[in-house]
């Protein structure tokens, strides 16, 4: 891996791009989140100074199916195009994008600017033909996975609904109780905050 990393790359910042598709994944998939943060240690072990490793985590909770609302992905693409980035770190291709259009745009820019793509499996140089083929295949697989994952998730919800076991998420301030019922959160601070919002909303017009 280290043979592909040169002084040219180490003189520029390394960008760690982090993303989860939903806020539920952010809250419950803590191991994945920790692994994404640990990429800083990987960058440092490969020669980047700790202060030159920048994190882009503004897209947490946003789908990778399109770049429309992903401001940090737009920042990543823009900085790569201006030759400001030495390497892009992510756990896998699916973290960067699940859209072939967005993926290939980033791939082409990395190839033109000499920016490396590094994940848990290794280091790829998009300017090299073999690495480019591998990265293109990863992007295709990543996009193909998206509808399958969505269909599987919806199928699981439908099955639970048919059995009467589907429990949709409750609004803030409420928790599930026995026999499938819901009630106010037993935490007094939570109930107090909720009461304050409900009391002041008619006056302020905002939460």
C-alpha atoms as an extended CHARMM CRD file, in Angstrom:
* protein
*
       207  EXT
         1         1  UNK       CA              0.0000000000        0.0000000000        0.0000000000  PROA      1               0.0000000000
         2         2  UNK       CA              2.7150000000        2.4630000000        1.0210000000  PROA      2               0.0000000000
         3         3  UNK       CA              4.3750000000        2.2400000000       -2.4150000000  PROA      3               0.0000000000
         4         4  UNK       CA              1.5190000000        4.2220000000       -3.9420000000  PROA      4               0.0000000000
         5         5  UNK       CA              1.6970000000        6.9340000000       -1.2760000000  PROA      5               0.0000000000
         6         6  UNK       CA              4.3090000000        9.5380000000       -2.1580000000  PROA      6               0.0000000000
         7         7  UNK       CA              5.4330000000       12.8560000000       -0.7260000000  PROA      7               0.0000000000
         8         8  UNK       CA              3.0950000000       14.5040000000       -3.2380000000  PROA      8               0.0000000000
         9         9  UNK       CA              0.1560000000       12.8790000000       -1.4360000000  PROA      9               0.0000000000
        10        10  UNK       CA              1.4340000000       13.4380000000        2.1040000000  PROA      10              0.0000000000
        11        11  UNK       CA              1.9420000000       17.1730000000        1.4970000000  PROA      11              0.0000000000
        12        12  UNK       CA             -1.8170000000       17.5550000000        1.0230000000  PROA      12              0.0000000000
        13        13  UNK       CA             -4.5780000000       16.8890000000        3.5830000000  PROA      13              0.0000000000
        14        14  UNK       CA             -6.2160000000       13.4990000000        3.8340000000  PROA      14              0.0000000000
        15        15  UNK       CA            -10.0220000000       13.6860000000        3.8570000000  PROA      15              0.0000000000
        16        16  UNK       CA            -12.0860000000       11.2050000000        5.8580000000  PROA      16              0.0000000000
        17        17  UNK       CA            -15.6060000000       11.0410000000        4.4840000000  PROA      17              0.0000000000
        18        18  UNK       CA            -18.2530000000        9.6240000000        6.8180000000  PROA      18              0.0000000000
        19        19  UNK       CA            -21.8490000000        8.8070000000        5.9830000000  PROA      19              0.0000000000
        20        20  UNK       CA            -24.8160000000        6.7570000000        7.1590000000  PROA      20              0.0000000000
        21        21  UNK       CA            -28.0820000000        6.6040000000        5.2400000000  PROA      21              0.0000000000
        22        22  UNK       CA            -30.3770000000        7.3400000000        8.1970000000  PROA      22              0.0000000000
        23        23  UNK       CA            -30.1400000000        8.8960000000       11.6480000000  PROA      23              0.0000000000
        24        24  UNK       CA            -31.2630000000        5.5320000000       13.0370000000  PROA      24              0.0000000000
        25        25  UNK       CA            -28.0560000000        4.0200000000       11.6850000000  PROA      25              0.0000000000
        26        26  UNK       CA            -26.0720000000        6.8450000000       13.2420000000  PROA      26              0.0000000000
        27        27  UNK       CA            -27.6320000000        6.1330000000       16.6500000000  PROA      27              0.0000000000
        28        28  UNK       CA            -27.5990000000        2.3370000000       16.5800000000  PROA      28              0.0000000000
        29        29  UNK       CA            -24.6490000000        1.3520000000       14.3690000000  PROA      29              0.0000000000
        30        30  UNK       CA            -22.0410000000        2.6530000000       16.7940000000  PROA      30              0.0000000000
        31        31  UNK       CA            -19.4160000000        0.1050000000       15.7570000000  PROA      31              0.0000000000
        32        32  UNK       CA            -19.5240000000        1.3400000000       12.1620000000  PROA      32              0.0000000000
        33        33  UNK       CA            -19.2760000000        4.9370000000       13.3440000000  PROA      33              0.0000000000
        34        34  UNK       CA            -16.2580000000        4.1070000000       15.4990000000  PROA      34              0.0000000000
        35        35  UNK       CA            -14.5870000000        2.3340000000       12.5860000000  PROA      35              0.0000000000
        36        36  UNK       CA            -15.1050000000        5.3850000000       10.4000000000  PROA      36              0.0000000000
        37        37  UNK       CA            -13.5580000000        7.6660000000       13.0230000000  PROA      37              0.0000000000
        38        38  UNK       CA            -10.6380000000        5.2250000000       13.3910000000  PROA      38              0.0000000000
        39        39  UNK       CA             -9.6280000000        5.9980000000        9.8160000000  PROA      39              0.0000000000
        40        40  UNK       CA             -7.6910000000        8.9510000000       11.2240000000  PROA      40              0.0000000000
        41        41  UNK       CA             -5.3500000000        6.5260000000       12.9570000000  PROA      41              0.0000000000
        42        42  UNK       CA             -4.9390000000        4.6620000000        9.6830000000  PROA      42              0.0000000000
        43        43  UNK       CA             -4.0590000000        7.9020000000        7.8720000000  PROA      43              0.0000000000
        44        44  UNK       CA             -1.4860000000        8.7710000000       10.5320000000  PROA      44              0.0000000000
        45        45  UNK       CA              0.0520000000        5.2920000000       10.3250000000  PROA      45              0.0000000000
        46        46  UNK       CA              0.4810000000        5.8080000000        6.5790000000  PROA      46              0.0000000000
        47        47  UNK       CA              2.3940000000        9.0550000000        7.0350000000  PROA      47              0.0000000000
        48        48  UNK       CA             -0.1180000000       11.9060000000        7.2670000000  PROA      48              0.0000000000
        49        49  UNK       CA              0.2640000000       14.3230000000       10.1630000000  PROA      49              0.0000000000
        50        50  UNK       CA             -2.6750000000       14.2490000000       12.5870000000  PROA      50              0.0000000000
        51        51  UNK       CA             -3.4690000000       17.9250000000       11.9860000000  PROA      51              0.0000000000
        52        52  UNK       CA             -3.6550000000       17.3880000000        8.2180000000  PROA      52              0.0000000000
        53        53  UNK       CA             -6.3860000000       14.7330000000        8.4840000000  PROA      53              0.0000000000
        54        54  UNK       CA             -9.7200000000       16.4530000000        7.9280000000  PROA      54              0.0000000000
        55        55  UNK       CA            -13.0960000000       14.9150000000        8.6940000000  PROA      55              0.0000000000
        56        56  UNK       CA            -16.2410000000       15.3750000000        6.6330000000  PROA      56              0.0000000000
        57        57  UNK       CA            -19.2130000000       14.0940000000        8.6140000000  PROA      57              0.0000000000
        58        58  UNK       CA            -21.9190000000       16.5770000000        7.7010000000  PROA      58              0.0000000000
        59        59  UNK       CA            -23.6940000000       13.9530000000        5.5740000000  PROA      59              0.0000000000
        60        60  UNK       CA            -24.5000000000       11.6110000000        8.4590000000  PROA      60              0.0000000000
        61        61  UNK       CA            -28.1080000000       10.4690000000        8.1590000000  PROA      61              0.0000000000
        62        62  UNK       CA            -28.3070000000       11.2050000000        4.4140000000  PROA      62              0.0000000000
        63        63  UNK       CA            -28.7590000000        8.6740000000        1.6410000000  PROA      63              0.0000000000
        64        64  UNK       CA            -25.8860000000        8.1190000000       -0.7570000000  PROA      64              0.0000000000
        65        65  UNK       CA            -28.2920000000        7.6190000000       -3.6760000000  PROA      65              0.0000000000
        66        66  UNK       CA            -27.7340000000       11.2270000000       -4.8310000000  PROA      66              0.0000000000
        67        67  UNK       CA            -25.4380000000       14.1190000000       -4.0190000000  PROA      67              0.0000000000
        68        68  UNK       CA            -28.2170000000       16.7320000000       -4.0550000000  PROA      68              0.0000000000
        69        69  UNK       CA            -28.4260000000       17.2450000000       -0.2810000000  PROA      69              0.0000000000
        70        70  UNK       CA            -24.9530000000       15.9990000000        0.6460000000  PROA      70              0.0000000000
        71        71  UNK       CA            -23.0340000000       19.2230000000        1.1390000000  PROA      71              0.0000000000
        72        72  UNK       CA            -19.8860000000       17.5140000000        2.4380000000  PROA      72              0.0000000000
        73        73  UNK       CA            -19.7570000000       15.2740000000       -0.6250000000  PROA      73              0.0000000000
        74        74  UNK       CA            -19.9540000000       18.4010000000       -2.7800000000  PROA      74              0.0000000000
        75        75  UNK       CA            -17.1040000000       19.8890000000       -0.7300000000  PROA      75              0.0000000000
        76        76  UNK       CA            -15.0830000000       16.7200000000       -1.2350000000  PROA      76              0.0000000000
        77        77  UNK       CA            -15.6060000000       16.7830000000       -5.0190000000  PROA      77              0.0000000000
        78        78  UNK       CA            -14.7740000000       20.4880000000       -5.2240000000  PROA      78              0.0000000000
        79        79  UNK       CA            -11.5690000000       20.2000000000       -3.1710000000  PROA      79              0.0000000000
        80        80  UNK       CA            -10.3990000000       17.1540000000       -5.1260000000  PROA      80              0.0000000000
        81        81  UNK       CA            -10.9800000000       19.0370000000       -8.3830000000  PROA      81              0.0000000000
        82        82  UNK       CA             -8.7940000000       21.9040000000       -7.0900000000  PROA      82              0.0000000000
        83        83  UNK       CA             -5.9620000000       19.4920000000       -6.1880000000  PROA      83              0.0000000000
        84        84  UNK       CA             -6.3180000000       20.1920000000       -2.4680000000  PROA      84              0.0000000000
        85        85  UNK       CA             -6.6270000000       16.5390000000       -1.3630000000  PROA      85              0.0000000000
        86        86  UNK       CA             -3.9250000000       13.8940000000       -1.1030000000  PROA      86              0.0000000000
        87        87  UNK       CA             -6.2090000000       10.9510000000       -0.3570000000  PROA      87              0.0000000000
        88        88  UNK       CA             -9.8600000000       10.2000000000        0.3660000000  PROA      88              0.0000000000
        89        89  UNK       CA            -10.4340000000        7.7660000000        3.2410000000  PROA      89              0.0000000000
        90        90  UNK       CA            -13.7020000000        5.8660000000        3.7190000000  PROA      90              0.0000000000
        91        91  UNK       CA            -14.7340000000        2.4360000000        4.9610000000  PROA      91              0.0000000000
        92        92  UNK       CA            -15.9550000000        1.3860000000        1.5120000000  PROA      92              0.0000000000
        93        93  UNK       CA            -17.2940000000        2.6960000000       -1.7820000000  PROA      93              0.0000000000
        94        94  UNK       CA            -20.8640000000        2.6040000000       -0.4360000000  PROA      94              0.0000000000
        95        95  UNK       CA            -19.9500000000        5.2560000000        2.1610000000  PROA      95              0.0000000000
        96        96  UNK       CA            -18.8590000000        7.6840000000       -0.5240000000  PROA      96              0.0000000000
        97        97  UNK       CA            -21.7770000000        7.1760000000       -2.8670000000  PROA      97              0.0000000000
        98        98  UNK       CA            -24.4580000000        4.7440000000       -4.0610000000  PROA      98              0.0000000000
        99        99  UNK       CA            -24.9050000000        6.6150000000       -7.3360000000  PROA      99              0.0000000000
       100       100  UNK       CA            -22.7850000000        5.5790000000      -10.3210000000  PROA      100             0.0000000000
       101       101  UNK       CA            -22.9730000000        9.1110000000      -11.6920000000  PROA      101             0.0000000000
       102       102  UNK       CA            -21.5800000000       10.7050000000       -8.5290000000  PROA      102             0.0000000000
       103       103  UNK       CA            -19.0850000000        7.8760000000       -7.9950000000  PROA      103             0.0000000000
       104       104  UNK       CA            -17.5790000000        8.0910000000      -11.4870000000  PROA      104             0.0000000000
       105       105  UNK       CA            -17.3820000000       11.8750000000      -11.2950000000  PROA      105             0.0000000000
       106       106  UNK       CA            -15.3130000000       11.5850000000       -8.1130000000  PROA      106             0.0000000000
       107       107  UNK       CA            -13.2860000000        8.7350000000       -9.6180000000  PROA      107             0.0000000000
       108       108  UNK       CA            -12.4000000000       10.7340000000      -12.7370000000  PROA      108             0.0000000000
       109       109  UNK       CA            -11.4240000000       13.7890000000      -10.7080000000  PROA      109             0.0000000000
       110       110  UNK       CA             -9.1910000000       11.6970000000       -8.4410000000  PROA      110             0.0000000000
       111       111  UNK       CA             -7.5030000000       10.2180000000      -11.5160000000  PROA      111             0.0000000000
       112       112  UNK       CA             -6.8980000000       13.6580000000      -13.0330000000  PROA      112             0.0000000000
       113       113  UNK       CA             -5.5500000000       15.1990000000       -9.8270000000  PROA      113             0.0000000000
       114       114  UNK       CA             -3.5210000000       12.2440000000       -8.5400000000  PROA      114             0.0000000000
       115       115  UNK       CA             -5.7370000000       11.7380000000       -5.4680000000  PROA      115             0.0000000000
       116       116  UNK       CA             -5.6790000000        8.3060000000       -3.8370000000  PROA      116             0.0000000000
       117       117  UNK       CA             -8.7180000000        6.3880000000       -2.5360000000  PROA      117             0.0000000000
       118       118  UNK       CA             -8.0430000000        4.4260000000        0.6390000000  PROA      118             0.0000000000
       119       119  UNK       CA            -10.3240000000        2.1030000000        2.6000000000  PROA      119             0.0000000000
       120       120  UNK       CA             -9.9560000000       -0.7860000000        5.0320000000  PROA      120             0.0000000000
       121       121  UNK       CA             -8.9470000000       -3.1540000000        2.2490000000  PROA      121             0.0000000000
       122       122  UNK       CA             -6.1450000000       -1.1200000000        0.7290000000  PROA      122             0.0000000000
       123       123  UNK       CA             -5.0210000000        1.8700000000       -1.2950000000  PROA      123             0.0000000000
       124       124  UNK       CA             -6.1280000000        2.5110000000       -4.8820000000  PROA      124             0.0000000000
       125       125  UNK       CA             -4.8200000000        5.0020000000       -7.4170000000  PROA      125             0.0000000000
       126       126  UNK       CA             -7.6360000000        5.8810000000       -9.8690000000  PROA      126             0.0000000000
       127       127  UNK       CA             -4.9940000000        6.9450000000      -12.3940000000  PROA      127             0.0000000000
       128       128  UNK       CA             -3.8380000000        3.3170000000      -12.6880000000  PROA      128             0.0000000000
       129       129  UNK       CA             -5.8790000000        1.1840000000      -15.0700000000  PROA      129             0.0000000000
       130       130  UNK       CA             -6.2820000000       -1.8720000000      -12.8360000000  PROA      130             0.0000000000
       131       131  UNK       CA             -7.2230000000        0.2040000000       -9.7930000000  PROA      131             0.0000000000
       132       132  UNK       CA             -9.6870000000        2.2000000000      -11.8920000000  PROA      132             0.0000000000
       133       133  UNK       CA            -11.4110000000       -1.0030000000      -13.0330000000  PROA      133             0.0000000000
       134       134  UNK       CA            -11.6740000000       -2.2380000000       -9.4520000000  PROA      134             0.0000000000
       135       135  UNK       CA            -13.0690000000        1.0820000000       -8.1940000000  PROA      135             0.0000000000
       136       136  UNK       CA            -15.5700000000        1.2660000000      -11.0540000000  PROA      136             0.0000000000
       137       137  UNK       CA            -16.7830000000       -2.2380000000      -10.1700000000  PROA      137             0.0000000000
       138       138  UNK       CA            -17.1300000000       -1.2610000000       -6.5020000000  PROA      138             0.0000000000
       139       139  UNK       CA            -19.2890000000        1.7060000000       -7.5180000000  PROA      139             0.0000000000
       140       140  UNK       CA            -21.5250000000       -0.4880000000       -9.6780000000  PROA      140             0.0000000000
       141       141  UNK       CA            -21.9950000000       -2.9990000000       -6.8550000000  PROA      141             0.0000000000
       142       142  UNK       CA            -22.6890000000       -0.2000000000       -4.3940000000  PROA      142             0.0000000000
       143       143  UNK       CA            -25.4780000000        1.2190000000       -6.5690000000  PROA      143             0.0000000000
       144       144  UNK       CA            -26.9450000000       -2.2370000000       -7.2050000000  PROA      144             0.0000000000
       145       145  UNK       CA            -27.0810000000       -2.9430000000       -3.4710000000  PROA      145             0.0000000000
       146       146  UNK       CA            -29.2560000000        0.0700000000       -2.7090000000  PROA      146             0.0000000000
       147       147  UNK       CA            -32.6190000000       -1.1320000000       -4.1570000000  PROA      147             0.0000000000
       148       148  UNK       CA            -31.9840000000       -4.6160000000       -2.7370000000  PROA      148             0.0000000000
       149       149  UNK       CA            -31.3740000000       -3.2360000000        0.7570000000  PROA      149             0.0000000000
       150       150  UNK       CA            -34.4290000000       -0.9970000000        0.5150000000  PROA      150             0.0000000000
       151       151  UNK       CA            -36.6480000000       -3.8700000000       -0.6660000000  PROA      151             0.0000000000
       152       152  UNK       CA            -35.3460000000       -6.1020000000        2.1280000000  PROA      152             0.0000000000
       153       153  UNK       CA            -36.0190000000       -3.4180000000        4.7200000000  PROA      153             0.0000000000
       154       154  UNK       CA            -39.5470000000       -2.7800000000        3.4500000000  PROA      154             0.0000000000
       155       155  UNK       CA            -40.2020000000       -6.5140000000        3.3100000000  PROA      155             0.0000000000
       156       156  UNK       CA            -39.1790000000       -6.8740000000        6.9360000000  PROA      156             0.0000000000
       157       157  UNK       CA            -41.4920000000       -4.0360000000        7.9670000000  PROA      157             0.0000000000
       158       158  UNK       CA            -44.3700000000       -5.5620000000        6.0040000000  PROA      158             0.0000000000
       159       159  UNK       CA            -43.8730000000       -8.9260000000        7.6530000000  PROA      159             0.0000000000
       160       160  UNK       CA            -43.8930000000       -7.3640000000       11.1230000000  PROA      160             0.0000000000
       161       161  UNK       CA            -47.0140000000       -5.3820000000       10.2560000000  PROA      161             0.0000000000
       162       162  UNK       CA            -48.8560000000       -8.5320000000        9.1620000000  PROA      162             0.0000000000
       163       163  UNK       CA            -48.0200000000      -10.1470000000       12.5180000000  PROA      163             0.0000000000
       164       164  UNK       CA            -49.0440000000       -7.0130000000       14.4220000000  PROA      164             0.0000000000
       165       165  UNK       CA            -45.4950000000       -6.5170000000       15.6990000000  PROA      165             0.0000000000
       166       166  UNK       CA            -44.5020000000       -3.3640000000       13.8040000000  PROA      166             0.0000000000
       167       167  UNK       CA            -43.5130000000       -0.6070000000       16.1990000000  PROA      167             0.0000000000
       168       168  UNK       CA            -42.9570000000        2.6850000000       14.3750000000  PROA      168             0.0000000000
       169       169  UNK       CA            -40.6280000000        5.1640000000       16.1060000000  PROA      169             0.0000000000
       170       170  UNK       CA            -42.3500000000        7.3720000000       18.6870000000  PROA      170             0.0000000000
       171       171  UNK       CA            -42.0930000000       11.1620000000       18.7500000000  PROA      171             0.0000000000
       172       172  UNK       CA            -39.6980000000       12.7760000000       21.1860000000  PROA      172             0.0000000000
       173       173  UNK       CA            -40.8670000000       12.6210000000       24.7790000000  PROA      173             0.0000000000
       174       174  UNK       CA            -42.6790000000        9.2630000000       24.4860000000  PROA      174             0.0000000000
       175       175  UNK       CA            -41.4790000000        5.7110000000       25.1060000000  PROA      175             0.0000000000
       176       176  UNK       CA            -42.9230000000        2.2440000000       24.5370000000  PROA      176             0.0000000000
       177       177  UNK       CA            -44.6560000000        0.6650000000       27.5130000000  PROA      177             0.0000000000
       178       178  UNK       CA            -46.0940000000       -2.7840000000       28.1660000000  PROA      178             0.0000000000
       179       179  UNK       CA            -48.7100000000       -4.4130000000       25.9120000000  PROA      179             0.0000000000
       180       180  UNK       CA            -47.6550000000       -2.3200000000       22.9360000000  PROA      180             0.0000000000
       181       181  UNK       CA            -48.8140000000        0.9160000000       24.5190000000  PROA      181             0.0000000000
       182       182  UNK       CA            -46.8430000000        4.1370000000       24.6870000000  PROA      182             0.0000000000
       183       183  UNK       CA            -46.5110000000        6.7360000000       27.3790000000  PROA      183             0.0000000000
       184       184  UNK       CA            -44.6060000000        9.8000000000       28.4290000000  PROA      184             0.0000000000
       185       185  UNK       CA            -40.8970000000        9.4000000000       29.0620000000  PROA      185             0.0000000000
       186       186  UNK       CA            -40.2840000000        8.6960000000       32.7750000000  PROA      186             0.0000000000
       187       187  UNK       CA            -37.3210000000       11.0860000000       32.7140000000  PROA      187             0.0000000000
       188       188  UNK       CA            -38.4800000000       14.2990000000       34.3980000000  PROA      188             0.0000000000
       189       189  UNK       CA            -36.0990000000       16.4770000000       32.3830000000  PROA      189             0.0000000000
       190       190  UNK       CA            -37.4810000000       15.1170000000       29.1190000000  PROA      190             0.0000000000
       191       191  UNK       CA            -41.0950000000       15.6420000000       30.2340000000  PROA      191             0.0000000000
       192       192  UNK       CA            -40.2360000000       19.1560000000       31.4260000000  PROA      192             0.0000000000
       193       193  UNK       CA            -38.6210000000       20.0710000000       28.1290000000  PROA      193             0.0000000000
       194       194  UNK       CA            -41.6070000000       18.7190000000       26.1920000000  PROA      194             0.0000000000
       195       195  UNK       CA            -44.0240000000       20.6660000000       28.3780000000  PROA      195             0.0000000000
       196       196  UNK       CA            -41.9970000000       23.8430000000       27.8410000000  PROA      196             0.0000000000
       197       197  UNK       CA            -42.1240000000       23.4260000000       24.0680000000  PROA      197             0.0000000000
       198       198  UNK       CA            -45.8900000000       22.8120000000       24.0580000000  PROA      198             0.0000000000
       199       199  UNK       CA            -46.4830000000       25.7670000000       26.3910000000  PROA      199             0.0000000000
       200       200  UNK       CA            -44.3600000000       28.3070000000       24.5030000000  PROA      200             0.0000000000
       201       201  UNK       CA            -45.1170000000       27.2060000000       20.9140000000  PROA      201             0.0000000000
       202       202  UNK       CA            -48.3990000000       29.1890000000       20.6760000000  PROA      202             0.0000000000
       203       203  UNK       CA            -46.4860000000       32.3010000000       21.7510000000  PROA      203             0.0000000000
       204       204  UNK       CA            -43.3620000000       31.9450000000       19.6240000000  PROA      204             0.0000000000
       205       205  UNK       CA            -44.6450000000       29.9910000000       16.6240000000  PROA      205             0.0000000000
       206       206  UNK       CA            -41.5360000000       27.7860000000       16.6440000000  PROA      206             0.0000000000
       207       207  UNK       CA            -40.0820000000       24.8920000000       18.6150000000  PROA      207             0.0000000000
